[in-house]
Every structure is written in C-alpha cells, then in structure tokens.
GROMACS .gro file of N, CA and C in nm:
model
  393
    1MET      N    1   0.084  -0.119   0.000
    1MET     CA    2   0.000   0.000   0.000
    1MET      C    3   0.088   0.125   0.000
    2ASP      N    4   0.054   0.220  -0.079
    2ASP     CA    5   0.131   0.343  -0.094
    2ASP      C    6   0.043   0.460  -0.050
    3ASP      N    7   0.073   0.516   0.066
    3ASP     CA    8  -0.012   0.619   0.126
    3ASP      C    9   0.060   0.753   0.124
    4VAL      N   10   0.034   0.834   0.021
    4VAL     CA   11   0.102   0.963   0.007
    4VAL      C   12   0.061   1.060   0.117
    5LEU      N   13  -0.061   1.050   0.168
    5LEU     CA   14  -0.105   1.139   0.275
    5LEU      C   15  -0.030   1.112   0.405
    6ALA      N   16  -0.004   0.986   0.434
    6ALA     CA   17   0.074   0.952   0.554
    6ALA      C   18   0.216   1.004   0.541
    7ALA      N   19   0.275   0.994   0.423
    7ALA     CA   20   0.411   1.045   0.401
    7ALA      C   21   0.412   1.197   0.414
    8ALA      N   22   0.312   1.263   0.361
    8ALA     CA   23   0.303   1.409   0.373
    8ALA      C   24   0.292   1.450   0.520
    9ALA      N   25   0.219   1.375   0.598
    9ALA     CA   26   0.206   1.404   0.741
    9ALA      C   27   0.342   1.392   0.810
   10GLN      N   28   0.424   1.294   0.768
   10GLN     CA   29   0.558   1.278   0.823
   10GLN      C   30   0.643   1.400   0.788
   11VAL      N   31   0.634   1.446   0.663
   11VAL     CA   32   0.709   1.564   0.621
   11VAL      C   33   0.669   1.683   0.708
   12GLU      N   34   0.540   1.702   0.726
   12GLU     CA   35   0.492   1.815   0.805
   12GLU      C   36   0.545   1.810   0.948
   13ARG      N   37   0.555   1.691   1.004
   13ARG     CA   38   0.601   1.674   1.141
   13ARG      C   39   0.753   1.693   1.152
   14LEU      N   40   0.828   1.651   1.052
   14LEU     CA   41   0.975   1.652   1.058
   14LEU      C   42   1.040   1.782   1.010
   15LYS      N   43   0.971   1.858   0.929
   15LYS     CA   44   1.034   1.976   0.868
   15LYS      C   45   1.062   2.085   0.970
   16LYS      N   46   1.163   2.166   0.937
   16LYS     CA   47   1.197   2.284   1.015
   16LYS      C   48   1.210   2.401   0.918
   17SER      N   49   1.199   2.519   0.968
   17SER     CA   50   1.213   2.638   0.886
   17SER      C   51   1.349   2.637   0.816
   18GLY      N   52   1.349   2.666   0.687
   18GLY     CA   53   1.473   2.671   0.610
   18GLY      C   54   1.513   2.540   0.545
   19ASP      N   55   1.439   2.432   0.573
   19ASP     CA   56   1.472   2.302   0.513
   19ASP      C   57   1.441   2.301   0.363
   20ALA      N   58   1.510   2.211   0.294
   20ALA     CA   59   1.485   2.183   0.153
   20ALA      C   60   1.424   2.045   0.143
   21VAL      N   61   1.367   2.015   0.026
   21VAL     CA   62   1.310   1.883   0.003
   21VAL      C   63   1.355   1.832  -0.133
   22LEU      N   64   1.375   1.701  -0.141
   22LEU     CA   65   1.407   1.631  -0.265
   22LEU      C   66   1.316   1.510  -0.278
   23PHE      N   67   1.294   1.468  -0.401
   23PHE     CA   68   1.212   1.351  -0.429
   23PHE      C   69   1.291   1.254  -0.517
   24VAL      N   70   1.296   1.126  -0.476
   24VAL     CA   71   1.363   1.021  -0.555
   24VAL      C   72   1.272   0.900  -0.556
   25PRO      N   73   1.225   0.860  -0.675
   25PRO     CA   74   1.236   0.930  -0.803
   25PRO      C   75   1.149   1.056  -0.803
   26ALA      N   76   1.165   1.135  -0.908
   26ALA     CA   77   1.090   1.260  -0.918
   26ALA      C   78   0.939   1.238  -0.909
   27ALA      N   79   0.894   1.120  -0.949
   27ALA     CA   80   0.750   1.088  -0.942
   27ALA      C   81   0.697   1.091  -0.799
   28ARG      N   82   0.785   1.079  -0.698
   28ARG     CA   83   0.740   1.087  -0.559
   28ARG      C   84   0.696   1.228  -0.522
   29ARG      N   85   0.716   1.322  -0.614
   29ARG     CA   86   0.665   1.458  -0.595
   29ARG      C   87   0.513   1.457  -0.583
   30ASP      N   88   0.450   1.346  -0.621
   30ASP     CA   89   0.304   1.334  -0.605
   30ASP      C   90   0.263   1.352  -0.459
   31THR      N   91   0.354   1.323  -0.367
   31THR     CA   92   0.327   1.344  -0.224
   31THR      C   93   0.297   1.491  -0.199
   32LYS      N   94   0.374   1.578  -0.260
   32LYS     CA   95   0.354   1.723  -0.246
   32LYS      C   96   0.228   1.769  -0.319
   33LEU      N   97   0.201   1.708  -0.433
   33LEU     CA   98   0.086   1.750  -0.513
   33LEU      C   99  -0.047   1.721  -0.441
   34VAL      N  100  -0.054   1.610  -0.368
   34VAL     CA  101  -0.180   1.576  -0.301
   34VAL      C  102  -0.195   1.643  -0.166
   35SER      N  103  -0.085   1.694  -0.111
   35SER     CA  104  -0.091   1.757   0.021
   35SER      C  105   0.007   1.875   0.028
   36PRO      N  106  -0.016   1.977  -0.054
   36PRO     CA  107   0.081   2.087  -0.062
   36PRO      C  108   0.104   2.161   0.070
   37HIS      N  109   0.001   2.168   0.155
   37HIS     CA  110   0.017   2.239   0.283
   37HIS      C  111   0.125   2.177   0.370
   38ALA      N  112   0.146   2.046   0.360
   38ALA     CA  113   0.248   1.978   0.440
   38ALA      C  114   0.389   2.022   0.401
   39PHE      N  115   0.403   2.076   0.280
   39PHE     CA  116   0.533   2.116   0.228
   39PHE      C  117   0.556   2.267   0.236
   40THR      N  118   0.462   2.339   0.296
   40THR     CA  119   0.475   2.484   0.310
   40THR      C  120   0.606   2.517   0.382
   41GLY      N  121   0.683   2.608   0.323
   41GLY     CA  122   0.809   2.649   0.381
   41GLY      C  123   0.929   2.570   0.334
   42LEU      N  124   0.907   2.458   0.268
   42LEU     CA  125   1.017   2.377   0.215
   42LEU      C  126   1.048   2.418   0.072
   43GLN      N  127   1.175   2.427   0.039
   43GLN     CA  128   1.213   2.460  -0.098
   43GLN      C  129   1.246   2.332  -0.173
   44ASP      N  130   1.176   2.310  -0.283
   44ASP     CA  131   1.199   2.193  -0.370
   44ASP      C  132   1.319   2.228  -0.458
   45ILE      N  133   1.439   2.196  -0.410
   45ILE     CA  134   1.561   2.248  -0.472
   45ILE      C  135   1.601   2.182  -0.603
   46ALA      N  136   1.536   2.072  -0.640
   46ALA     CA  137   1.566   2.009  -0.769
   46ALA      C  138   1.474   2.059  -0.880
   47LEU      N  139   1.368   2.127  -0.843
   47LEU     CA  140   1.263   2.162  -0.938
   47LEU      C  141   1.292   2.292  -1.013
   48GLU      N  142   1.306   2.280  -1.143
   48GLU     CA  143   1.324   2.399  -1.228
   48GLU      C  144   1.189   2.456  -1.268
   49GLU      N  145   1.096   2.368  -1.305
   49GLU     CA  146   0.964   2.412  -1.351
   49GLU      C  147   0.857   2.325  -1.286
   50THR      N  148   0.758   2.388  -1.224
   50THR     CA  149   0.654   2.316  -1.152
   50THR      C  150   0.573   2.226  -1.244
   51PRO      N  151   0.507   2.126  -1.187
   51PRO     CA  152   0.419   2.042  -1.269
   51PRO      C  153   0.313   2.125  -1.343
   52GLU      N  154   0.259   2.225  -1.275
   52GLU     CA  155   0.156   2.309  -1.338
   52GLU      C  156   0.211   2.384  -1.459
   53ARG      N  157   0.327   2.444  -1.443
   53ARG     CA  158   0.388   2.522  -1.554
   53ARG      C  159   0.433   2.433  -1.668
   54SER      N  160   0.484   2.314  -1.634
   54SER     CA  161   0.538   2.226  -1.737
   54SER      C  162   0.431   2.138  -1.801
   55GLY      N  163   0.313   2.133  -1.739
   55GLY     CA  164   0.207   2.047  -1.791
   55GLY      C  165   0.237   1.900  -1.774
   56THR      N  166   0.317   1.867  -1.670
   56THR     CA  167   0.353   1.728  -1.641
   56THR      C  168   0.314   1.694  -1.498
   57LEU      N  169   0.318   1.566  -1.465
   57LEU     CA  170   0.285   1.524  -1.329
   57LEU      C  171   0.397   1.548  -1.229
   58LYS      N  172   0.522   1.541  -1.275
   58LYS     CA  173   0.633   1.555  -1.181
   58LYS      C  174   0.715   1.682  -1.199
   59GLY      N  175   0.680   1.767  -1.296
   59GLY     CA  176   0.756   1.888  -1.319
   59GLY      C  177   0.884   1.859  -1.396
   60VAL      N  178   0.965   1.962  -1.411
   60VAL     CA  179   1.093   1.950  -1.482
   60VAL      C  180   1.203   1.986  -1.382
   61GLU      N  181   1.298   1.895  -1.366
   61GLU     CA  182   1.406   1.918  -1.272
   61GLU      C  183   1.527   1.978  -1.341
   62TRP      N  184   1.609   2.048  -1.259
   62TRP     CA  185   1.736   2.101  -1.307
   62TRP      C  186   1.825   1.986  -1.351
   63ASP      N  187   1.935   2.017  -1.420
   63ASP     CA  188   2.031   1.912  -1.454
   63ASP      C  189   2.103   1.868  -1.326
   64ALA      N  190   2.173   1.755  -1.333
   64ALA     CA  191   2.235   1.695  -1.214
   64ALA      C  192   2.334   1.790  -1.147
   65ALA      N  193   2.413   1.862  -1.224
   65ALA     CA  194   2.513   1.953  -1.166
   65ALA      C  195   2.446   2.064  -1.086
   66ARG      N  196   2.339   2.120  -1.137
   66ARG     CA  197   2.268   2.227  -1.066
   66ARG      C  198   2.204   2.173  -0.938
   67ILE      N  199   2.148   2.053  -0.944
   67ILE     CA  200   2.088   1.992  -0.825
   67ILE      C  201   2.194   1.975  -0.717
   68ARG      N  202   2.311   1.925  -0.754
   68ARG     CA  203   2.420   1.906  -0.658
   68ARG      C  204   2.459   2.039  -0.595
   69THR      N  205   2.473   2.143  -0.675
   69THR     CA  206   2.508   2.276  -0.625
   69THR      C  207   2.403   2.325  -0.525
   70GLU      N  208   2.276   2.308  -0.559
   70GLU     CA  209   2.168   2.350  -0.469
   70GLU      C  210   2.172   2.271  -0.337
   71MET      N  211   2.200   2.142  -0.346
   71MET     CA  212   2.208   2.060  -0.226
   71MET      C  213   2.321   2.105  -0.134
   72LEU      N  214   2.435   2.133  -0.193
   72LEU     CA  215   2.552   2.170  -0.112
   72LEU      C  216   2.537   2.307  -0.047
   73ALA      N  217   2.439   2.384  -0.088
   73ALA     CA  218   2.412   2.513  -0.027
   73ALA      C  219   2.315   2.502   0.091
   74ARG      N  220   2.275   2.381   0.126
   74ARG     CA  221   2.175   2.358   0.232
   74ARG      C  222   2.235   2.290   0.354
   75GLN      N  223   2.172   2.313   0.468
   75GLN     CA  224   2.213   2.246   0.592
   75GLN      C  225   2.126   2.124   0.623
   76ARG      N  226   1.997   2.130   0.584
   76ARG     CA  227   1.905   2.018   0.609
   76ARG      C  228   1.820   1.993   0.485
   77ILE      N  229   1.806   1.864   0.453
   77ILE     CA  230   1.726   1.824   0.337
   77ILE      C  231   1.637   1.708   0.378
   78LEU      N  232   1.509   1.717   0.345
   78LEU     CA  233   1.417   1.605   0.361
   78LEU      C  234   1.408   1.532   0.228
   79LEU      N  235   1.427   1.401   0.233
   79LEU     CA  236   1.417   1.318   0.114
   79LEU      C  237   1.289   1.237   0.122
   80VAL      N  238   1.206   1.249   0.019
   80VAL     CA  239   1.084   1.169   0.009
   80VAL      C  240   1.108   1.066  -0.100
   81THR      N  241   1.095   0.940  -0.065
   81THR     CA  242   1.125   0.832  -0.157
   81THR      C  243   1.035   0.713  -0.129
   82ASP      N  244   1.062   0.603  -0.194
   82ASP     CA  245   0.986   0.480  -0.170
   82ASP      C  246   1.038   0.410  -0.046
   83ALA      N  247   0.951   0.335   0.020
   83ALA     CA  248   0.993   0.254   0.134
   83ALA      C  249   1.100   0.155   0.089
   84GLU      N  250   1.184   0.118   0.182
   84GLU     CA  251   1.298   0.033   0.150
   84GLU      C  252   1.260  -0.096   0.077
   85ASP      N  253   1.150  -0.157   0.116
   85ASP     CA  254   1.113  -0.285   0.055
   85ASP      C  255   1.056  -0.271  -0.086
   86THR      N  256   1.024  -0.148  -0.128
   86THR     CA  257   0.970  -0.129  -0.263
   86THR      C  258   1.058  -0.041  -0.352
   87SER      N  259   1.166   0.013  -0.296
   87SER     CA  260   1.248   0.107  -0.373
   87SER      C  261   1.333   0.032  -0.477
   88LYS      N  262   1.359   0.103  -0.585
   88LYS     CA  263   1.445   0.052  -0.692
   88LYS      C  264   1.569   0.140  -0.697
   89PRO      N  265   1.679   0.089  -0.750
   89PRO     CA  266   1.799   0.173  -0.762
   89PRO      C  267   1.769   0.298  -0.846
   90ALA      N  268   1.832   0.409  -0.808
   90ALA     CA  269   1.815   0.533  -0.883
   90ALA      C  270   1.858   0.512  -1.027
   91SER      N  271   1.772   0.550  -1.120
   91SER     CA  272   1.803   0.523  -1.260
   91SER      C  273   1.846   0.648  -1.337
   92SER      N  274   1.800   0.765  -1.299
   92SER     CA  275   1.837   0.885  -1.373
   92SER      C  276   1.963   0.948  -1.314
   93ALA      N  277   2.034   1.024  -1.395
   93ALA     CA  278   2.154   1.094  -1.347
   93ALA      C  279   2.117   1.189  -1.235
   94ARG      N  280   2.002   1.252  -1.244
   94ARG     CA  281   1.958   1.344  -1.140
   94ARG      C  282   1.940   1.270  -1.007
   95ASP      N  283   1.872   1.157  -1.012
   95ASP     CA  284   1.848   1.082  -0.888
   95ASP      C  285   1.978   1.025  -0.832
   96ARG      N  286   2.067   0.981  -0.917
   96ARG     CA  287   2.195   0.929  -0.870
   96ARG      C  288   2.277   1.038  -0.801
   97ILE      N  289   2.274   1.159  -0.855
   97ILE     CA  290   2.351   1.269  -0.792
   97ILE      C  291   2.288   1.308  -0.659
   98LYS      N  292   2.155   1.303  -0.651
   98LYS     CA  293   2.089   1.332  -0.523
   98LYS      C  294   2.136   1.234  -0.416
   99ILE      N  295   2.132   1.105  -0.447
   99ILE     CA  296   2.169   1.001  -0.351
   99ILE      C  297   2.318   1.009  -0.316
  100SER      N  298   2.404   1.023  -0.416
  100SER     CA  299   2.549   1.026  -0.387
  100SER      C  300   2.588   1.150  -0.307
  101THR      N  301   2.527   1.263  -0.335
  101THR     CA  302   2.558   1.386  -0.260
  101THR      C  303   2.509   1.374  -0.115
  102LEU      N  304   2.391   1.317  -0.097
  102LEU     CA  305   2.343   1.296   0.041
  102LEU      C  306   2.439   1.205   0.117
  103ARG      N  307   2.482   1.097   0.055
  103ARG     CA  308   2.572   1.002   0.123
  103ARG      C  309   2.706   1.064   0.157
  104GLU      N  310   2.759   1.147   0.066
  104GLU     CA  311   2.893   1.201   0.085
  104GLU      C  312   2.898   1.321   0.179
  105TYR      N  313   2.798   1.407   0.175
  105TYR     CA  314   2.806   1.534   0.246
  105TYR      C  315   2.704   1.551   0.360
  106PHE      N  316   2.612   1.457   0.374
  106PHE     CA  317   2.506   1.469   0.474
  106PHE      C  318   2.500   1.342   0.558
  107ARG      N  319   2.432   1.352   0.671
  107ARG     CA  320   2.408   1.234   0.753
  107ARG      C  321   2.261   1.228   0.789
  108PRO      N  322   2.204   1.109   0.793
  108PRO     CA  323   2.062   1.098   0.830
  108PRO      C  324   2.044   1.122   0.979
  109VAL      N  325   1.943   1.202   1.014
  109VAL     CA  326   1.913   1.228   1.155
  109VAL      C  327   1.773   1.182   1.193
  110ALA      N  328   1.692   1.150   1.094
  110ALA     CA  329   1.558   1.094   1.117
  110ALA      C  330   1.522   1.013   0.993
  111ASP      N  331   1.455   0.902   1.015
  111ASP     CA  332   1.418   0.815   0.903
  111ASP      C  333   1.285   0.748   0.937
  112GLU      N  334   1.182   0.781   0.864
  112GLU     CA  335   1.048   0.729   0.890
  112GLU      C  336   0.995   0.659   0.766
  113GLN      N  337   0.948   0.537   0.783
  113GLN     CA  338   0.882   0.466   0.674
  113GLN      C  339   0.736   0.449   0.711
  114VAL      N  340   0.651   0.481   0.616
  114VAL     CA  341   0.508   0.471   0.643
  114VAL      C  342   0.434   0.433   0.515
  115ARG      N  343   0.372   0.319   0.515
  115ARG     CA  344   0.284   0.273   0.409
  115ARG      C  345   0.337   0.297   0.267
  116GLY      N  346   0.453   0.243   0.238
  116GLY     CA  347   0.504   0.250   0.101
  116GLY      C  348   0.594   0.368   0.071
  117ARG      N  349   0.605   0.462   0.163
  117ARG     CA  350   0.691   0.579   0.142
  117ARG      C  351   0.791   0.591   0.256
  118ARG      N  352   0.896   0.666   0.229
  118ARG     CA  353   1.002   0.688   0.328
  118ARG      C  354   1.039   0.836   0.328
  119VAL      N  355   1.051   0.893   0.446
  119VAL     CA  356   1.095   1.031   0.461
  119VAL      C  357   1.219   1.029   0.550
  120THR      N  358   1.329   1.076   0.496
  120THR     CA  359   1.455   1.080   0.570
  120THR      C  360   1.501   1.225   0.578
  121VAL      N  361   1.541   1.267   0.697
  121VAL     CA  362   1.595   1.400   0.718
  121VAL      C  363   1.747   1.388   0.722
  122TYR      N  364   1.812   1.468   0.639
  122TYR     CA  365   1.958   1.470   0.634
  122TYR      C  366   2.008   1.607   0.680
  123GLU      N  367   2.117   1.605   0.758
  123GLU     CA  368   2.184   1.728   0.799
  123GLU      C  369   2.325   1.727   0.742
  124ARG      N  370   2.371   1.845   0.707
  124ARG     CA  371   2.506   1.859   0.652
  124ARG      C  372   2.608   1.813   0.753
  125ARG      N  373   2.705   1.734   0.710
  125ARG     CA  374   2.812   1.689   0.798
  125ARG      C  375   2.904   1.805   0.833
  126THR      N  376   2.953   1.804   0.952
  126THR     CA  377   3.052   1.902   0.994
  126THR      C  378   3.189   1.846   0.958
  127PRO      N  379   3.270   1.921   0.884
  127PRO     CA  380   3.402   1.870   0.846
  127PRO      C  381   3.483   1.830   0.970
  128GLY      N  382   3.544   1.714   0.961
  128GLY     CA  383   3.626   1.667   1.072
  128GLY      C  384   3.552   1.587   1.177
  129ARG      N  385   3.418   1.582   1.166
  129ARG     CA  386   3.340   1.504   1.262
  129ARG      C  387   3.299   1.373   1.198
  130PRO      N  388   3.311   1.264   1.271
  130PRO     CA  389   3.266   1.135   1.215
  130PRO      C  390   3.115   1.135   1.196
  131SER      N  391   3.068   1.058   1.098
  131SER     CA  392   2.925   1.057   1.073
  131SER      C  393   2.856   0.940   1.139
   0.00000   0.00000   0.00000
C-alpha cells in the first residue's frame, strides 16, 4: 500500500524552517501534489519548472550539476522516496547525484517509513566530525 497522505504528514512533522526537500524518483513529488500544505516552507531544490507550468505530473528538474550545487548550499534536506522494501535503484543521473551527494556530504538524523513511502531528514556533515 502506498499512502502519500501519511508520508506528507511525516514531512509536516519533521520539517523545520529553512529546510529543503528532494524527491527520488521525481514521481514521488506526487506526495507534495496531493498535500501541498504539508510542504509549506520547504524549498523543492531540484525543481526547475513546476508540474503546473510544465504540464507534467512531476515537473521538470534542473540538470544533475545544478541539483548538486543546490544541495551543497543547504544544511538540512528532507528526502521523500519509496519505502525500503519497494524502492528501486536510482536510474536517472539526477536521482543518482541526489543520492550520492546525500551520502557524501550529509548524515541521516531521522528516518520514517510509512505505508510504502520513506521520509529521511539529512543534515550537513561538519568537516572533521565522524558521521
């Protein structure tokens, strides 16, 4: 079962002012589309053009290099993705850069799985501190 409303509720509970959000795959942006109020205050840093403007369900994302640059300018990022038991390896260059940048420069501080979705909060690593 895939419950986007439950995942949105997790986002609303975990977010803090100034946080960014990413979706892997981009189709998980449907969580935001069905419950936009839960994402109020979060910046969708991979999104170049909204679903509404682009006439698509998931919008148009920046290229991988721009996404990485946007990520590295943040201290906290919420990742909305599939639950571990249903997730597939990242297939697009954009999704691969999101995952690799999170692994290299951030550390998970909260991880919630709920009905087919997963919300993980990442904080920027402090140089010189073990993760």
